[in-house]
CSV table of C-alpha atoms in Angstrom, one decimal:
chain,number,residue,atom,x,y,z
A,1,UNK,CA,-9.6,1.0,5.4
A,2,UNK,CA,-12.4,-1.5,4.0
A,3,UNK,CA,-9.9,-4.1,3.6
A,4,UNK,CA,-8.1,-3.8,6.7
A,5,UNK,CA,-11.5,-4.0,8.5
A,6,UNK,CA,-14.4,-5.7,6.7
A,7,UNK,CA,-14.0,-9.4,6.7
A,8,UNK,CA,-15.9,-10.2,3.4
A,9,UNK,CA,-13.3,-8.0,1.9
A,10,UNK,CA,-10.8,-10.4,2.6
A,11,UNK,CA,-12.0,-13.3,2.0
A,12,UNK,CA,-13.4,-12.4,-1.5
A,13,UNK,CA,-11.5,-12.5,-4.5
A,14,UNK,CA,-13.7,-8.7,-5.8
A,15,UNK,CA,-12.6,-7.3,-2.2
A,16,UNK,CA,-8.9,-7.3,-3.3
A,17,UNK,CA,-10.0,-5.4,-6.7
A,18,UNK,CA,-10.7,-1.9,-5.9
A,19,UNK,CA,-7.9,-0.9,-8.2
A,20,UNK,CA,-11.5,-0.9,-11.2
A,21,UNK,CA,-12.0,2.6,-9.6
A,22,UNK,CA,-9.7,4.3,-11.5
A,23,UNK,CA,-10.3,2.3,-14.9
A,24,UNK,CA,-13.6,1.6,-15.7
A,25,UNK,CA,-15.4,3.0,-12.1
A,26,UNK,CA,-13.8,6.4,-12.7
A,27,UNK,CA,-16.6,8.0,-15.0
A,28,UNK,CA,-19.4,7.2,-12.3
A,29,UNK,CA,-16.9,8.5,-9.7
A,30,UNK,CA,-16.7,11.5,-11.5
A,31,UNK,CA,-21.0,11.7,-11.8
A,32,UNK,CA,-21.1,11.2,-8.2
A,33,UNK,CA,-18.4,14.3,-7.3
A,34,UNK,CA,-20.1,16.7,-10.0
A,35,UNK,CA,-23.7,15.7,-8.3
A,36,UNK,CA,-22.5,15.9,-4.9
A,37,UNK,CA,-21.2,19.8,-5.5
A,38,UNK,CA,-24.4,20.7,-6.9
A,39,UNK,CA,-24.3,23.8,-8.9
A,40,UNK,CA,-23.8,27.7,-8.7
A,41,UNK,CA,-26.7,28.7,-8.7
A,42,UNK,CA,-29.0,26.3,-6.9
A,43,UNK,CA,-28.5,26.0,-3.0
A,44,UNK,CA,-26.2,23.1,-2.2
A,45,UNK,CA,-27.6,19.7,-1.3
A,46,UNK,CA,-28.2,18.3,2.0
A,47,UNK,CA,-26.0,15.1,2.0
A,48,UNK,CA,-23.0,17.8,0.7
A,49,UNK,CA,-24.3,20.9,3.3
A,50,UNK,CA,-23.5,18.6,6.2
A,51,UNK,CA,-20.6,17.2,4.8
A,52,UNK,CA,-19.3,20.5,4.3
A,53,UNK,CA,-18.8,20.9,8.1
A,54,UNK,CA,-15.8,18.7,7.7
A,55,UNK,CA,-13.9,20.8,5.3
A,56,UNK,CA,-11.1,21.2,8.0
A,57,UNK,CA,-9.9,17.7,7.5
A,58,UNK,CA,-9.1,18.3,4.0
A,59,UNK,CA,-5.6,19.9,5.7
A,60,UNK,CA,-4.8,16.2,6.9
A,61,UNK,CA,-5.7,14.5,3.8
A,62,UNK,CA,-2.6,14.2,2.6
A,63,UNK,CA,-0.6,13.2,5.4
A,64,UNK,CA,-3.4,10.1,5.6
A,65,UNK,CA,-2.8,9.4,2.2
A,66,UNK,CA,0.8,9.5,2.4
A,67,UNK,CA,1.2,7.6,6.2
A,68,UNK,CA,-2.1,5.4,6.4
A,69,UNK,CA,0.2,2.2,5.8
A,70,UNK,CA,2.6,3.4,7.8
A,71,UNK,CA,0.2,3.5,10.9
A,72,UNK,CA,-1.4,-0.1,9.9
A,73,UNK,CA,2.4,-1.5,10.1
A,74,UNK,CA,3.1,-0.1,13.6
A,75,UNK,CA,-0.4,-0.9,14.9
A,76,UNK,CA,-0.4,-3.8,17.6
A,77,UNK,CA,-3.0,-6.3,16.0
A,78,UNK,CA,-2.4,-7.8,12.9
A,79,UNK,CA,-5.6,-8.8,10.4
A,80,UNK,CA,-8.5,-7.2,10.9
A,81,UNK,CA,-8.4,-4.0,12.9
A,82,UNK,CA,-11.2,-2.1,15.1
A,83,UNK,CA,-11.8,0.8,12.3
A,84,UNK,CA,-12.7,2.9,14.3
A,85,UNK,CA,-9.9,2.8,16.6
A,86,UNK,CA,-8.0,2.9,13.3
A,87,UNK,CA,-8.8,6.2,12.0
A,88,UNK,CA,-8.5,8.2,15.1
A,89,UNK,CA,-4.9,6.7,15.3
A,90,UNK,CA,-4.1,7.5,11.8
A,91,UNK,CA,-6.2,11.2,11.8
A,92,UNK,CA,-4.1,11.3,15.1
A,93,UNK,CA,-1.1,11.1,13.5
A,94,UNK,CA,-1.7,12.8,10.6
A,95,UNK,CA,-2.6,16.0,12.6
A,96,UNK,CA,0.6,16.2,14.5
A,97,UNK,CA,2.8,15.5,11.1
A,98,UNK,CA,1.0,18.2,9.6
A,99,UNK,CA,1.4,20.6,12.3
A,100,UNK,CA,5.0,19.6,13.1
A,101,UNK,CA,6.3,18.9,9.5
A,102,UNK,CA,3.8,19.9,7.2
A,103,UNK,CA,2.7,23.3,7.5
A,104,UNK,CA,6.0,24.6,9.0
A,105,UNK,CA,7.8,23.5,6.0
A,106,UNK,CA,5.3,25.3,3.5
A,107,UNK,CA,5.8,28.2,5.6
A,108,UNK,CA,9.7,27.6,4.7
A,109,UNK,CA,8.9,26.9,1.0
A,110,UNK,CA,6.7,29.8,0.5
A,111,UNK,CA,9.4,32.4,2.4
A,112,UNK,CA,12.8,31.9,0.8
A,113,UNK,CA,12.1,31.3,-3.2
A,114,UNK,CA,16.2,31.6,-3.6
A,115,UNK,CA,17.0,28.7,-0.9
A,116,UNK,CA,14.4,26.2,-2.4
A,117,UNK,CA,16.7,25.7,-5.9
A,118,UNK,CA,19.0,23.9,-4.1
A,119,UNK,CA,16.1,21.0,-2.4
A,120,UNK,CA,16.1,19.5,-5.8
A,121,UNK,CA,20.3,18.5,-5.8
A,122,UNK,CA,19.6,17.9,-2.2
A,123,UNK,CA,17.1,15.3,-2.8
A,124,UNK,CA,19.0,13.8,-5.6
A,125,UNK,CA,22.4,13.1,-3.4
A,126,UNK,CA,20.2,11.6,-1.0
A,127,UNK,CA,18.5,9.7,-3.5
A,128,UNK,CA,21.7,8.6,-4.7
A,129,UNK,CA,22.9,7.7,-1.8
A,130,UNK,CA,19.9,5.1,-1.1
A,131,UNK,CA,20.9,3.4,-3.6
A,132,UNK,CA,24.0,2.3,-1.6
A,133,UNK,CA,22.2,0.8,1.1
A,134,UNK,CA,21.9,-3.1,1.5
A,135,UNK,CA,18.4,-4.8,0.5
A,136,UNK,CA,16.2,-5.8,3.1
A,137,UNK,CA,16.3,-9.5,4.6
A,138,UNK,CA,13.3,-10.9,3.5
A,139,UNK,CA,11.0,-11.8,6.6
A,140,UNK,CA,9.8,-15.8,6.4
A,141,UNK,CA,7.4,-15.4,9.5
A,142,UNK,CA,5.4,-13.6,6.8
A,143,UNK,CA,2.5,-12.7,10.2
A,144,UNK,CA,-0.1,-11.3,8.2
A,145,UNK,CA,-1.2,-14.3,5.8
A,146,UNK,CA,-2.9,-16.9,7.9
A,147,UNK,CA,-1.7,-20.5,7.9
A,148,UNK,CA,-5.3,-21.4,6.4
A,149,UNK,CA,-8.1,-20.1,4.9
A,150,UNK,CA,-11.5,-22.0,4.1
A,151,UNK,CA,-12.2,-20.2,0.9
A,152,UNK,CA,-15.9,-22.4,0.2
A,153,UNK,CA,-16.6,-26.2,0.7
A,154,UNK,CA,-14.2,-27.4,-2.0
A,155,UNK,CA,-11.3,-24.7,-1.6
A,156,UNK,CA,-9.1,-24.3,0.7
A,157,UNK,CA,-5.7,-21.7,1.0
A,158,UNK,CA,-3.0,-23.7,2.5
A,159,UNK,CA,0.4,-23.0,3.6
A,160,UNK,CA,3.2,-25.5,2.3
A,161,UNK,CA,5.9,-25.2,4.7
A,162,UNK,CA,8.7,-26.0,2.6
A,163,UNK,CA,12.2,-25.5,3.2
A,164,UNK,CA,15.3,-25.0,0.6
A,165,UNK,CA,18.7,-24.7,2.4
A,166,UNK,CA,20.5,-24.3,-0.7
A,167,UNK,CA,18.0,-21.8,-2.4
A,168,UNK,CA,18.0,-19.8,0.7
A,169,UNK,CA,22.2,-20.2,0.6
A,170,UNK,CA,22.1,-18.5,-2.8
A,171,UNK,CA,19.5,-15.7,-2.0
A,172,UNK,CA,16.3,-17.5,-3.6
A,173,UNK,CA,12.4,-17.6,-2.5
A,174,UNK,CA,10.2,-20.8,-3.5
A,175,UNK,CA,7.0,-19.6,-5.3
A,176,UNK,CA,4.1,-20.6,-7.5
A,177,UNK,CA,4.3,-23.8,-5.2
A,178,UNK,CA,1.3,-26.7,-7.1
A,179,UNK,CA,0.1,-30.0,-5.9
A,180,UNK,CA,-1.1,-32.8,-8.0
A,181,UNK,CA,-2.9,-35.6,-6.4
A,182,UNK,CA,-1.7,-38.8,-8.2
A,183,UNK,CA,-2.6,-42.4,-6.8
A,184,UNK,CA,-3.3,-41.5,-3.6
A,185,UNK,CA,-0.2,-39.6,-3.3
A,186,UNK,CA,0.3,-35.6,-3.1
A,187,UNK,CA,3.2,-34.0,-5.5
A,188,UNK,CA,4.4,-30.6,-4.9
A,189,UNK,CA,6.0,-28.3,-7.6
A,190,UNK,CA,7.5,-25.0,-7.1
A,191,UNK,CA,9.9,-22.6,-8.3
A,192,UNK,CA,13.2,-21.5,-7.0
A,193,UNK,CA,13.4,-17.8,-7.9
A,194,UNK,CA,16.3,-15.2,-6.8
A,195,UNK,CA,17.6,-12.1,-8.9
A,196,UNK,CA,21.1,-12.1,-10.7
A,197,UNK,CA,23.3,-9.0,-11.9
A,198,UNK,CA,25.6,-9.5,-14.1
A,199,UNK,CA,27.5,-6.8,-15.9
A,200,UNK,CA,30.3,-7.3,-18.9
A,201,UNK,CA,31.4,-4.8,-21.5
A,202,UNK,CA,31.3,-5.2,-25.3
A,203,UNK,CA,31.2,-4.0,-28.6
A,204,UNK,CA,27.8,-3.2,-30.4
A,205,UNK,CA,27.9,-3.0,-34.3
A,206,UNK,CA,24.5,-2.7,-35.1
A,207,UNK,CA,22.6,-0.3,-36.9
């Protein structure tokens, strides 16, 4: 949600890093959870008593965790968004999925023990099947990364609109694109990169 809405997050390169949380963030994490709960036999703290209060969203957790990108790629404005418009769209959703999927489906789960054994083959045909279908087309409009970003007074992010008919004829992408300023002229690099399957049989005689 922070990045989606705070600007500093996005233009900072420590925004785009929140992954240290569950490396070397986690053990103050933990001190902050343990603290928070307070213990058995001492009367639980204020910041956690009022907290407490909103115990009923922990039956919609899930579903946020699960559809939260899922409502920022249907949401109308791209970029930023208004957060708090944000999270009563997504708590929104979240709280009909888990009264119309959810919960009606544990009730399921929990009722016929015998009918359940067969979800897991049911889940692997389907997965199975997947497998058949085509790969997406890769989208070039690519909306969401601006054209240009001013990252201080002597960086800047800059789109290189270049074009390879006959990378794009065989399926490739242009990446890691570089410029090197040379005698007053500007020389761009990049890489043409696509993925190749190839399949042969032989015969192994090794150890």
């Amino acid at each position: 949600f922070l990045v989606f809405s705070v600007q500093e997050f996005q233009a900072r390169a420590w925004g785009y890093k929140l992954s240290a949380r569950i490396s070397v963030l986690l053990p103050f994490q933990a001190m902050i959870l343990f603290g928070l709960a307070g213990l058995p036999s001492l009367p639980l703290p204020m910041f956690s008593y009022a907290f407490s209060k909103m115990d009923f969203l922990e039956n919609y957790s899930y579903c946020v965790y699960v559809f939260q990108f899922l409502c920022y790629a249907v949401w109308p404005q791209t970029g930023l968004v208004n957060l708090a418009l944000f999270l009563v769209w997504t708590y929104a959703t979240a709280f009909l999925i888990a009264r119309c999927i959810q919960q009606p489906i544990q009730k399921w789960w929990a009722s016929h023990p015998k009918g359940r054994l067969v979800v897991p083959f049911v889940l692997g045909a389907a997965l199975v099947g997947f497998s058949f279908l085509p790969d997406p087309s890769y989208n070039q409009s690519l909306p969401d990364i601006p054209a240009q970003m001013v990252i201080d007074n002597q960086t800047v992010d800059l789109r290189l609109q270049l074009h390879d008919p006959e990378g794009h004829r065989l399926g490739a992408s242009v990446i890691n694109p570089s410029i090197l300023l040379k005698d007053g002229e500007a020389l761009v690099l990049a890489r043409r990169h696509r993925r190749e399957t190839m399949q042969r049989s032989a015969v192994y005689n090794g150890p």
